[in-house]
């Protein structure tokens, strides 16, 4: 082990500030409570949009999407209206481990598939597909298979067999912890990052179990966090005085009241049109389309010269943007305002990739979950999910208060990324 | 080469040279036979190269999701041509009901890649003949005639031996196996013209019925026919001279994207 101060980063995907605080206070997470007591603990803003695929790249690079180039789980290929899925190869900024002089061990960070050669160990996170492209170096494959390591839980099971899904969540957590122990002991690393993603999966499907102590999966939910706290306790026990420990989430969560289908509204208001008789799919968009949305609520003007069947001229763009802002700011469902905030791209993004950014991004008000699916036959519905992502209440917890002296008043995920960079380089 | 030879003669000569060269180097070899037009043409060439005999086994990777016509054709010509047939199946995955509904990526990986790995490990093949062609698919344009695969089955296209002036590098490291691609330089139409000239039997799925035919055949679950009136080999050759549709358009593509979509959908995206 090296004598230099080390940096340990633990990610708890989707865990809101309020939940972590409540679990700490209630004794579910006693070790976390002790770190909060002695360290620095603050709510943190997520990325816009508030999804893991954008937030984690901001955390690992310390840059906003205009610089790192990742704006969501999916992008549109301009000359075909086909989907493409940006991955680690599309990340335009360096992750912190490439700036670090010593070895790094990076486990389960979302949006880092496929792995690339680096100085240390990298096991990619959601969405990782081929196991062999998810592990660097390849010599680790065998050991990870022995540990029954799983890249991700199979969330499809949550729709059909909840008990199997929960078993899977638990096995993935156990294997992730074992893998971390193995890597911790067998590598001479300077920075170690481990992200737990079962938290996000549980909150998507079982937010109701968290809120309701009588729910049959309430205890499972608490146990999951207890096990994570034990893993954190194990890590803190191995720290030496100068080591930095940073625990953070990438976005928050809250109860989901209604899914709202943004493209449904665009179609019914005449902004989005499909070829006659064709299925409502992106590839079938007609040139009459003025705007469309990609998940979760990124709006793109169907601009001439930018998209294959683009029809909105540069001159008409600002009027179209204003119409869209008018449409969404007045949207109400069940007598409640749906949209809390509408951002124009230049207000939230800066950097060389601004051109690939959505023209508008919508942020939903409490309880509403915005979606980009084009096939919905209704504006709003309630699906199988009980929890949804939130923007303002991710969290940041640092063991050493001195490290946070330069942190801004209302930190966001990009600030957390800068803090990590300053620790490791 | 002799300029009096036809285009097909030249292709045939070169393929037979590659087939013999690889066999004399490796001996522990086999060829993959999907029963489709390309690997059946390859099989024909191998039999020609060895004067009507097959000196090594043919491997059929059987996902169990193939068309009935494929199995019938396989069994008929295995007998007729006196082939030593190895059927490679991933029994364990099939036992757990692996199929395309569990995700096309996992299905292909388990039932094709893993099944082949198991067969290679079991029989200790040093080289495999495959009927792939450069014009089938963008990524295959970078292929070599002798193409090493490492122990993880990865094809490192940035680290390949050069094949200048038809000089082939046929040596491989211990843990590698070499893939030999005698048809690499053939085009789809060359294969059909060769089938036509040599009267090589072809599965009837290739011939149009009700204005549809299969242009590229995979598993019954994951490929679809294209619009066509070509119900004879002559008509297929004519069709290919004018067609602008890609050969593999009926095949389910981008399996990683498909899997990605499925993962995202299960969490409520897309």
XYZ file of C-alpha atoms in Angstrom:
695
model
C 0.000 0.000 0.000
C 1.252 3.456 -0.826
C 1.824 6.011 1.902
C 0.371 8.839 -0.184
C -3.068 10.086 0.734
C -5.700 8.151 -1.135
C -9.125 9.146 -2.391
C -12.121 6.877 -2.006
C -15.363 7.721 -3.768
C -18.557 5.848 -3.038
C -21.561 6.468 -5.245
C -25.109 5.730 -4.138
C -27.071 6.010 -7.356
C -30.210 8.102 -7.011
C -30.177 8.442 -3.223
C -31.737 11.766 -2.178
C -30.246 13.950 0.550
C -33.363 13.593 2.683
C -33.390 9.803 2.559
C -29.732 9.467 3.533
C -30.250 11.907 6.392
C -33.359 10.072 7.554
C -31.588 6.688 7.452
C -28.624 8.128 9.322
C -30.843 9.696 11.980
C -32.973 6.591 12.370
C -30.012 4.276 12.922
C -30.428 2.383 9.645
C -27.031 3.720 8.559
C -24.991 4.273 11.733
C -21.621 4.496 10.019
C -22.914 7.064 7.539
C -24.280 8.976 10.512
C -20.810 9.207 12.034
C -19.329 10.482 8.768
C -22.081 13.097 8.502
C -21.418 14.170 12.097
C -17.712 14.752 11.544
C -17.703 15.746 7.896
C -19.401 17.975 5.350
C -22.894 17.038 4.165
C -24.950 19.018 1.660
C -27.757 18.651 -0.859
C -26.419 18.791 -4.395
C -27.992 19.595 -7.756
C -27.991 16.885 -10.388
C -27.264 17.403 -14.060
C -29.923 18.619 -16.474
C -31.581 16.303 -17.370
C -31.422 14.519 -14.024
C -30.444 11.072 -15.289
C -27.450 8.873 -14.481
C -26.176 8.853 -18.052
C -25.531 12.603 -17.867
C -24.847 13.065 -14.158
C -22.065 10.465 -13.785
C -20.091 11.763 -16.775
C -20.294 15.209 -15.123
C -19.006 13.729 -11.873
C -16.097 11.811 -13.389
C -14.984 14.665 -15.647
C -15.912 17.758 -13.620
C -17.428 19.223 -16.775
C -20.915 20.119 -17.956
C -22.524 18.255 -20.886
C -21.516 21.036 -23.303
C -17.952 19.919 -22.666
C -18.270 16.182 -22.059
C -20.804 15.701 -24.858
C -23.258 13.321 -23.149
C -26.824 14.667 -23.029
C -28.825 11.519 -22.320
C -29.102 7.744 -22.696
C -30.106 8.151 -26.296
C -29.377 10.542 -29.152
C -30.831 10.982 -32.596
C -28.703 10.457 -35.686
C -29.452 13.715 -37.535
C -29.555 12.323 -41.059
C -31.781 9.349 -40.319
C -33.847 10.036 -37.149
C -32.537 6.727 -35.868
C -31.586 6.283 -32.241
C -28.048 5.846 -31.153
C -26.803 5.168 -27.668
C -23.869 7.323 -26.624
C -21.387 5.396 -24.535
C -17.953 5.832 -22.972
C -16.389 6.185 -26.412
C -18.491 9.317 -26.928
C -17.289 10.991 -23.733
C -15.370 14.040 -24.921
C -13.675 14.993 -21.635
C -11.099 13.004 -19.652
C -12.354 11.044 -16.664
C -10.413 11.879 -13.507
C -8.592 8.543 -13.491
C -6.724 9.544 -16.625
C -5.368 12.599 -14.784
C -4.263 10.699 -11.722
C -0.606 9.732 -11.368
C -1.210 6.532 -9.413
C -3.427 3.555 -10.130
C -7.193 3.843 -10.054
C -9.797 1.187 -9.344
C -13.151 2.116 -10.861
C -16.151 -0.115 -10.254
C -19.651 0.211 -11.674
C -19.725 3.861 -12.728
C -22.696 4.261 -15.100
C -22.008 5.350 -18.703
C -18.431 4.023 -18.747
C -18.996 1.083 -21.135
C -17.013 -0.162 -23.029
C -13.877 0.092 -20.905
C -10.596 1.354 -22.316
C -7.074 0.542 -21.215
C -6.099 2.687 -18.211
C -3.731 2.636 -15.281
C -5.527 0.323 -12.888
C -8.827 -1.516 -12.967
C -12.060 -0.493 -14.618
C -15.331 -2.422 -14.454
C -18.023 -0.461 -16.240
C -21.577 0.148 -15.005
C -25.022 0.683 -16.519
C -25.518 0.124 -19.467
C -22.833 -2.544 -19.817
C -23.614 -5.238 -22.319
C -20.803 -7.625 -23.075
C -18.987 -8.743 -19.925
C -15.678 -8.976 -21.765
C -15.916 -5.362 -22.897
C -16.803 -4.280 -19.363
C -13.633 -5.333 -17.592
C -10.088 -3.995 -17.807
C -7.689 -5.721 -17.551
C -9.134 -8.881 -19.103
C -7.112 -11.007 -16.688
C -9.707 -10.096 -14.037
C -12.573 -11.787 -15.848
C -11.961 -15.138 -14.267
C -11.785 -13.773 -10.716
C -14.962 -11.735 -11.227
C -16.792 -14.758 -12.588
C -15.711 -16.712 -9.515
C -17.196 -13.971 -7.344
C -20.448 -14.244 -9.312
C -20.009 -10.588 -10.236
C -23.005 -9.093 -12.050
C -22.821 -5.987 -14.164
C -26.378 -5.071 -13.386
C -29.633 -6.404 -12.047
C -32.146 -7.621 -14.583
C -34.800 -4.950 -14.106
C -37.195 -6.756 -16.433
C -37.787 -9.190 -13.594
C -39.281 -6.402 -11.494
C -42.173 -6.276 -13.962
C -42.952 -9.970 -13.783
C -41.395 -11.572 -10.710
C -40.642 -9.098 -7.915
C -39.161 -11.702 -5.577
C -36.682 -12.833 -8.211
C -35.812 -9.221 -8.904
C -35.105 -8.574 -5.223
C -32.954 -11.680 -5.029
C -31.042 -10.379 -8.011
C -30.626 -6.941 -6.370
C -29.254 -8.597 -3.278
C -26.879 -10.937 -5.107
C -25.556 -8.058 -7.205
C -24.869 -6.022 -4.079
C -23.083 -8.915 -2.371
C -20.955 -9.590 -5.438
C -20.150 -5.902 -5.854
C -18.956 -5.720 -2.241
C -16.855 -8.873 -2.662
C -15.297 -7.535 -5.843
C -14.451 -4.309 -4.047
C -12.756 -6.239 -1.228
C -10.715 -8.252 -3.683
C -9.610 -5.189 -5.655
C -8.941 -3.150 -2.520
C -6.485 -5.756 -1.261
C -4.847 -6.762 -4.512
C -4.032 -3.460 -6.157
C -1.783 -0.641 -5.103
C -4.232 2.088 -5.930
C -4.346 5.788 -5.255
C -8.017 6.300 -5.992
C -10.879 3.869 -5.564
C -14.390 4.497 -6.853
C -17.304 2.181 -6.231
C -20.893 2.934 -7.232
C -23.913 1.118 -5.829
C -26.746 1.130 -8.355
C -29.258 -1.224 -6.708
C -30.463 1.840 -4.786
C -31.758 3.462 -7.981
C -33.450 0.252 -9.130
C -35.176 -0.221 -5.790
C -36.442 3.348 -5.738
C -37.842 3.088 -9.278
C -39.947 0.076 -8.408
C -40.376 0.269 -4.643
C -40.550 3.885 -3.562
C -43.889 2.942 -2.054
C -42.134 0.271 0.028
C -39.785 2.922 1.377
C -42.623 5.248 2.381
C -44.915 2.620 3.822
C -43.585 0.607 6.799
C -46.424 -1.877 6.320
C -45.342 -2.645 2.731
C -44.144 -6.222 2.404
C -40.829 -5.124 0.906
C -40.184 -2.294 3.372
C -37.671 -4.350 5.334
C -35.885 -5.447 2.194
C -35.518 -1.795 1.263
C -34.040 -0.917 4.674
C -31.796 -3.996 4.677
C -30.322 -2.982 1.347
C -29.245 0.351 2.824
C -28.021 -1.346 6.003
C -25.756 -3.583 3.925
C -24.407 -0.590 2.066
C -23.738 1.127 5.385
C -21.828 -1.958 6.548
C -19.725 -1.831 3.398
C -19.041 1.846 4.087
C -18.095 0.937 7.686
C -15.661 -1.656 6.394
C -14.089 0.942 4.135
C -13.806 3.648 6.807
C -12.136 1.161 9.147
C -9.355 0.761 6.601
C -8.792 4.478 6.041
C -5.783 6.307 7.358
C -5.883 9.905 8.551
C -4.966 11.734 5.326
C -7.307 9.682 3.101
C -10.257 11.491 1.555
C -13.649 9.841 1.499
C -16.324 11.249 -0.785
C -19.797 9.741 -0.791
C -22.311 11.103 -3.263
C -25.354 10.475 -5.384
C -26.015 11.562 -8.949
C -29.633 12.645 -8.573
C -32.433 12.424 -6.039
C -35.719 10.541 -6.030
C -39.312 11.098 -5.010
C -42.723 9.530 -5.270
C -44.015 9.232 -8.830
C -47.606 10.401 -9.248
C -47.990 10.467 -13.034
C -45.938 9.770 -16.115
C -46.324 12.602 -18.615
C -45.657 11.921 -22.283
C -44.087 15.025 -23.758
C -44.329 13.844 -27.380
C -48.032 13.163 -26.968
C -48.569 16.825 -26.179
C -46.301 17.886 -29.051
C -48.301 15.726 -31.463
C -51.706 16.870 -30.259
C -50.623 20.514 -30.477
C -49.306 20.088 -34.018
C -45.589 20.320 -33.296
C -44.945 16.659 -34.072
C -46.285 14.756 -37.082
C -45.718 11.317 -38.560
C -45.943 10.061 -42.121
C -49.510 9.153 -43.075
C -50.525 5.820 -41.599
C -47.052 5.133 -40.187
C -46.313 4.045 -36.647
C -45.444 6.906 -34.284
C -41.716 6.261 -34.296
C -38.819 8.687 -34.729
C -37.889 7.261 -38.145
C -41.424 7.993 -39.342
C -41.441 11.663 -38.407
C -42.792 13.827 -41.215
C -41.224 17.086 -42.307
C -44.193 18.935 -40.821
C -42.571 18.196 -37.459
C -41.379 21.344 -35.713
C -40.120 19.754 -32.519
C -39.727 16.388 -30.843
C -38.578 15.142 -27.467
C -36.033 12.533 -26.437
C -35.992 10.960 -22.986
C -36.683 12.271 -20.510
C -37.725 15.741 -21.722
C -35.100 17.075 -24.084
C -36.754 19.085 -26.840
C -35.149 19.458 -30.239
C -36.320 21.872 -32.896
C -36.558 20.002 -36.205
C -34.280 22.503 -37.830
C -33.511 22.766 -41.510
C -29.937 21.754 -42.239
C -29.635 19.985 -38.908
C -32.035 17.074 -39.341
C -32.850 15.003 -42.401
C -36.399 16.281 -42.794
C -35.776 19.499 -40.884
C -38.395 22.118 -41.643
C -37.883 24.983 -39.200
C -35.715 27.726 -40.629
C -33.167 29.618 -38.566
C -35.449 32.676 -38.760
C -38.475 30.785 -37.383
C -36.563 29.052 -34.626
C -36.964 31.648 -31.915
C -40.722 31.892 -32.502
C -40.941 28.112 -32.282
C -38.979 28.090 -29.019
C -41.294 30.735 -27.594
C -44.357 28.723 -28.644
C -42.982 25.644 -26.944
C -42.213 27.567 -23.774
C -45.739 28.936 -23.808
C -47.183 25.454 -24.334
C -45.272 23.781 -21.544
C -45.393 26.565 -18.986
C -49.191 26.511 -19.137
C -49.529 22.715 -19.030
C -51.685 21.511 -16.144
C -52.763 18.023 -15.143
C -55.277 17.411 -12.334
C -55.233 21.153 -11.714
C -51.499 21.210 -11.064
C -48.709 22.785 -13.023
C -46.592 20.043 -14.613
C -43.456 21.908 -15.611
C -41.394 23.606 -12.979
C -38.692 24.965 -15.210
C -37.852 25.307 -18.883
C -34.192 25.706 -19.724
C -32.762 26.964 -23.002
C -29.571 25.201 -23.935
C -27.280 28.203 -23.646
C -28.527 28.793 -20.074
C -27.358 25.401 -18.861
C -24.640 24.175 -21.208
C -21.355 25.653 -22.349
C -18.565 24.194 -24.409
C -17.634 22.840 -27.810
C -20.553 20.371 -27.969
C -23.302 22.919 -27.460
C -24.425 22.236 -31.007
C -25.471 18.665 -30.147
C -27.421 19.832 -27.104
C -31.214 19.820 -26.968
C -32.741 23.236 -27.628
C -34.908 23.098 -24.504
C -34.901 20.871 -21.453
C -37.957 20.603 -19.224
C -37.819 19.999 -15.506
C -40.974 18.529 -13.998
C -42.774 19.683 -10.900
C -43.153 17.397 -7.901
C -44.547 13.962 -8.684
C -44.595 14.292 -12.470
C -42.228 12.129 -14.484
C -41.549 13.365 -18.012
C -41.049 10.806 -20.754
C -39.949 10.885 -24.361
C -41.731 7.769 -25.674
C -43.643 8.513 -28.875
C -46.079 5.616 -28.768
C -48.227 6.670 -25.807
C -51.892 7.126 -26.648
C -52.462 9.456 -23.734
C -50.828 12.487 -22.221
C -50.544 11.140 -18.696
C -50.697 7.704 -17.145
C -49.623 5.719 -14.148
C -47.281 2.845 -14.974
C -45.496 0.213 -12.881
C -42.978 2.644 -11.434
C -43.469 4.238 -8.036
C -40.410 6.474 -7.820
C -38.891 9.094 -10.118
C -35.663 11.073 -10.369
C -35.318 14.577 -8.915
C -32.960 17.411 -9.733
C -32.284 19.498 -6.596
C -31.604 16.885 -3.937
C -28.719 14.588 -4.746
C -26.220 14.672 -1.893
C -22.524 15.143 -1.281
C -20.791 13.904 1.860
C -17.056 14.452 2.451
C -15.109 13.210 5.465
C -12.708 16.137 5.519
C -14.335 19.583 5.743
C -11.152 21.318 4.546
C -11.546 19.797 1.101
C -14.819 21.612 0.593
C -13.551 25.129 1.345
C -13.774 26.170 -2.322
C -17.089 24.473 -3.008
C -19.855 26.766 -4.226
C -22.888 27.549 -2.090
C -25.271 25.362 -4.100
C -22.999 22.659 -5.461
C -23.952 20.563 -8.462
C -22.565 17.286 -9.811
C -19.983 19.118 -11.935
C -18.652 20.812 -8.767
C -18.363 17.394 -7.135
C -16.371 16.295 -10.187
C -14.020 19.242 -9.782
C -13.591 18.390 -6.101
C -12.662 14.810 -7.026
C -10.189 16.036 -9.625
C -8.517 18.323 -7.099
C -8.177 15.392 -4.686
C -6.606 12.989 -7.150
C -4.302 15.189 -9.197
C -2.700 -15.323 -63.274
C -3.621 -16.440 -66.749
C -5.748 -13.794 -68.372
C -7.718 -16.460 -70.215
C -9.203 -17.640 -66.951
C -12.669 -16.341 -66.181
C -13.335 -14.170 -63.139
C -14.848 -17.178 -61.356
C -11.882 -19.395 -62.236
C -9.538 -16.890 -60.635
C -11.608 -16.705 -57.481
C -11.855 -20.483 -57.355
C -8.095 -20.939 -57.822
C -7.255 -18.472 -55.111
C -9.729 -19.986 -52.643
C -8.435 -23.499 -53.260
C -4.878 -22.283 -52.733
C -5.877 -20.759 -49.370
C -7.784 -23.888 -48.351
C -4.797 -26.174 -49.077
C -2.272 -23.792 -47.545
C -4.228 -23.573 -44.270
C -4.726 -27.324 -44.098
C -1.020 -28.038 -44.599
C -0.190 -25.526 -41.815
C -2.696 -26.512 -39.152
C -4.087 -30.010 -39.716
C -6.364 -29.723 -36.632
C -8.960 -27.788 -38.532
C -12.681 -27.704 -39.144
C -15.033 -25.586 -41.159
C -18.157 -23.839 -40.010
C -21.163 -24.745 -42.089
C -24.252 -22.638 -41.563
C -25.926 -24.469 -44.482
C -26.289 -21.063 -46.192
C -25.090 -20.328 -49.714
C -21.627 -19.042 -48.769
C -20.536 -21.852 -46.504
C -22.060 -24.412 -48.843
C -20.030 -22.909 -51.701
C -17.012 -23.068 -49.399
C -17.745 -26.707 -48.664
C -17.885 -27.307 -52.406
C -14.479 -25.661 -52.835
C -12.948 -27.692 -50.002
C -14.194 -30.905 -51.563
C -12.700 -29.762 -54.878
C -9.414 -28.890 -53.199
C -9.146 -32.407 -51.813
C -10.483 -34.223 -54.866
C -13.954 -34.980 -53.613
C -13.054 -35.875 -50.033
C -13.493 -33.859 -46.838
C -10.318 -34.315 -44.789
C -11.721 -32.514 -41.725
C -15.053 -32.134 -39.920
C -17.738 -29.558 -40.586
C -19.258 -27.785 -37.586
C -22.865 -26.673 -37.564
C -23.578 -24.234 -34.737
C -27.085 -25.255 -33.890
C -29.043 -22.693 -31.920
C -32.119 -24.958 -32.344
C -33.896 -21.905 -33.796
C -32.952 -22.651 -37.398
C -35.489 -23.229 -40.185
C -36.682 -26.781 -40.782
C -35.357 -26.491 -44.356
C -31.877 -25.904 -42.931
C -31.926 -29.083 -40.866
C -33.322 -31.125 -43.768
C -30.664 -29.811 -46.127
C -27.910 -30.439 -43.579
C -28.919 -34.037 -42.988
C -29.406 -34.796 -46.664
C -25.997 -33.542 -47.791
C -24.112 -34.762 -44.730
C -25.064 -38.205 -45.948
C -24.666 -37.585 -49.654
C -21.242 -35.953 -49.319
C -20.108 -38.280 -46.538
C -19.322 -35.446 -44.116
C -18.069 -35.771 -40.596
C -20.573 -33.445 -38.927
C -20.164 -31.874 -35.481
C -23.313 -30.226 -34.167
C -22.289 -27.510 -31.679
C -24.991 -26.718 -29.166
C -24.771 -24.897 -25.859
C -26.838 -27.483 -24.014
C -26.570 -25.722 -20.681
C -28.030 -22.466 -21.994
C -30.703 -24.323 -23.954
C -31.548 -26.195 -20.755
C -32.268 -22.819 -19.190
C -34.552 -21.939 -22.100
C -32.244 -19.398 -23.704
C -33.970 -17.823 -26.682
C -34.336 -14.498 -28.453
C -37.065 -13.370 -26.071
C -34.378 -13.241 -23.378
C -32.606 -10.656 -25.493
C -31.049 -11.065 -28.896
C -27.602 -10.189 -27.672
C -27.537 -12.774 -24.886
C -29.160 -15.335 -27.147
C -26.585 -14.940 -29.944
C -23.783 -14.836 -27.424
C -24.852 -17.990 -25.596
C -26.066 -20.075 -28.505
C -23.501 -19.064 -31.112
C -20.319 -17.657 -29.554
C -20.289 -19.830 -26.439
C -21.396 -22.928 -28.365
C -18.492 -22.433 -30.771
C -16.025 -21.826 -27.929
C -17.137 -25.093 -26.352
C -16.656 -26.970 -29.620
C -13.185 -25.495 -30.154
C -12.167 -26.374 -26.612
C -13.546 -29.900 -26.920
C -11.942 -30.725 -30.255
C -8.812 -28.590 -29.989
C -9.111 -26.977 -33.405
C -6.197 -24.730 -34.333
C -7.914 -23.162 -37.287
C -11.453 -22.739 -38.561
C -12.595 -22.114 -42.117
C -15.432 -19.621 -42.457
C -17.332 -18.518 -45.532
C -17.447 -14.818 -44.686
C -17.065 -12.238 -47.422
C -15.717 -8.720 -47.300
C -18.757 -7.133 -48.942
C -21.277 -8.535 -46.444
C -20.857 -6.061 -43.646
C -18.866 -2.858 -43.001
C -16.695 -4.305 -40.259
C -15.767 -7.331 -42.383
C -14.027 -5.041 -44.852
C -11.113 -4.966 -42.408
C -10.833 -8.760 -42.219
C -7.809 -10.762 -43.314
C -7.787 -14.108 -45.089
C -5.871 -15.514 -42.115
C -7.332 -13.803 -39.100
C -6.179 -14.550 -35.543
C -8.589 -14.701 -32.590
C -7.184 -14.471 -29.076
C -8.122 -16.638 -26.129
C -11.066 -14.342 -25.384
C -12.303 -14.733 -28.959
C -11.630 -11.080 -29.570
C -10.696 -9.952 -33.021
C -8.250 -7.090 -32.613
C -8.624 -5.461 -36.002
C -5.959 -2.908 -35.155
C -3.410 -5.653 -34.632
C -3.534 -7.835 -37.709
C -0.785 -9.201 -39.873
C -0.486 -7.380 -43.188
C -1.399 -9.428 -46.249
C 0.411 -7.645 -49.030
C 0.778 -9.170 -52.466
C -1.239 -12.185 -51.290
C 1.456 -13.244 -48.795
C -0.410 -14.771 -45.879
C 0.775 -14.986 -42.296
C -0.370 -18.417 -41.210
C 1.401 -18.740 -37.858
C -0.421 -18.119 -34.594
C 0.464 -17.908 -30.930
C -0.272 -20.932 -28.737
C -3.535 -19.727 -27.242
C -4.934 -18.295 -30.433
C -6.891 -19.926 -33.162
C -6.813 -18.749 -36.723
C -9.868 -18.072 -38.779
C -9.360 -18.812 -42.428
C -11.551 -16.942 -44.882
C -11.136 -18.417 -48.373
C -14.160 -16.502 -49.724
C -13.138 -13.118 -48.362
C -12.698 -11.553 -51.794
C -15.905 -12.972 -53.278
C -18.980 -10.804 -53.746
C -22.546 -11.968 -53.209
C -23.069 -12.173 -56.969
C -19.839 -14.172 -57.431
C -21.165 -16.776 -55.026
C -24.459 -17.061 -56.894
C -22.741 -17.216 -60.287
C -20.515 -19.951 -58.919
C -23.518 -21.818 -57.532
C -25.099 -21.451 -60.969
C -22.006 -22.644 -62.856
C -21.200 -25.566 -60.553
C -24.847 -26.527 -59.935
C -24.298 -26.423 -56.185
C -27.482 -27.256 -54.280
C -29.033 -24.353 -52.319
C -31.665 -24.305 -49.584
C -35.027 -23.435 -51.105
C -35.467 -20.529 -48.653
C -33.367 -18.481 -51.080
C -35.964 -18.785 -53.844
C -38.979 -16.492 -53.951
C -42.321 -17.789 -52.829
C -45.262 -15.371 -52.693
C -42.942 -12.553 -53.783
C -40.567 -12.981 -50.834
C -37.235 -14.699 -50.486
C -34.469 -14.925 -47.904
C -31.323 -13.254 -49.067
C -29.316 -14.043 -45.947
C -30.354 -16.812 -43.593
C -29.902 -16.856 -39.835
C -32.218 -18.121 -37.130
C -35.907 -18.366 -38.050
C -36.684 -16.083 -35.134
C -34.355 -13.280 -36.152
C -34.388 -12.915 -39.910
C -37.003 -11.985 -42.418
C -37.411 -12.335 -46.174
C -36.988 -9.490 -48.643
C -39.340 -8.577 -51.493
C -38.316 -10.530 -54.571
C -39.679 -12.388 -57.571
C -36.460 -14.366 -58.065
C -37.486 -18.007 -57.862
C -34.522 -19.465 -59.767
C -30.754 -19.045 -59.544
C -30.733 -17.248 -62.909
C -33.267 -14.762 -61.650
C -31.320 -14.255 -58.422
C -28.193 -13.423 -60.419
C -30.242 -10.985 -62.534
C -31.791 -9.438 -59.425
C -28.402 -8.871 -57.791
C -27.139 -6.981 -60.814
C -29.732 -4.264 -60.196
C -30.557 -4.480 -56.482
C -29.621 -1.566 -54.243
C -30.869 -3.215 -51.054
C -28.188 -4.549 -48.748
C -27.720 -8.280 -48.477
C -28.222 -8.453 -44.733
C -31.209 -6.087 -44.594
C -33.430 -8.940 -43.446
C -31.157 -9.820 -40.535
C -31.726 -8.385 -37.069
C -28.798 -6.021 -36.678
C -27.112 -4.064 -33.930
C -27.660 -6.612 -31.231
C -25.905 -4.404 -28.688
C -28.336 -1.592 -29.451
C -31.226 -3.979 -29.150
C -30.011 -5.072 -25.731
C -29.374 -1.484 -24.708
C -32.932 -0.568 -25.661
C -34.294 -3.458 -23.660
C -32.281 -2.491 -20.569
C -33.452 1.111 -20.813
C -37.075 0.098 -21.387
C -37.074 -2.077 -18.298
C -36.308 1.065 -16.304
C -39.019 3.045 -18.008
C -36.953 4.870 -20.598
C -37.560 4.957 -24.340
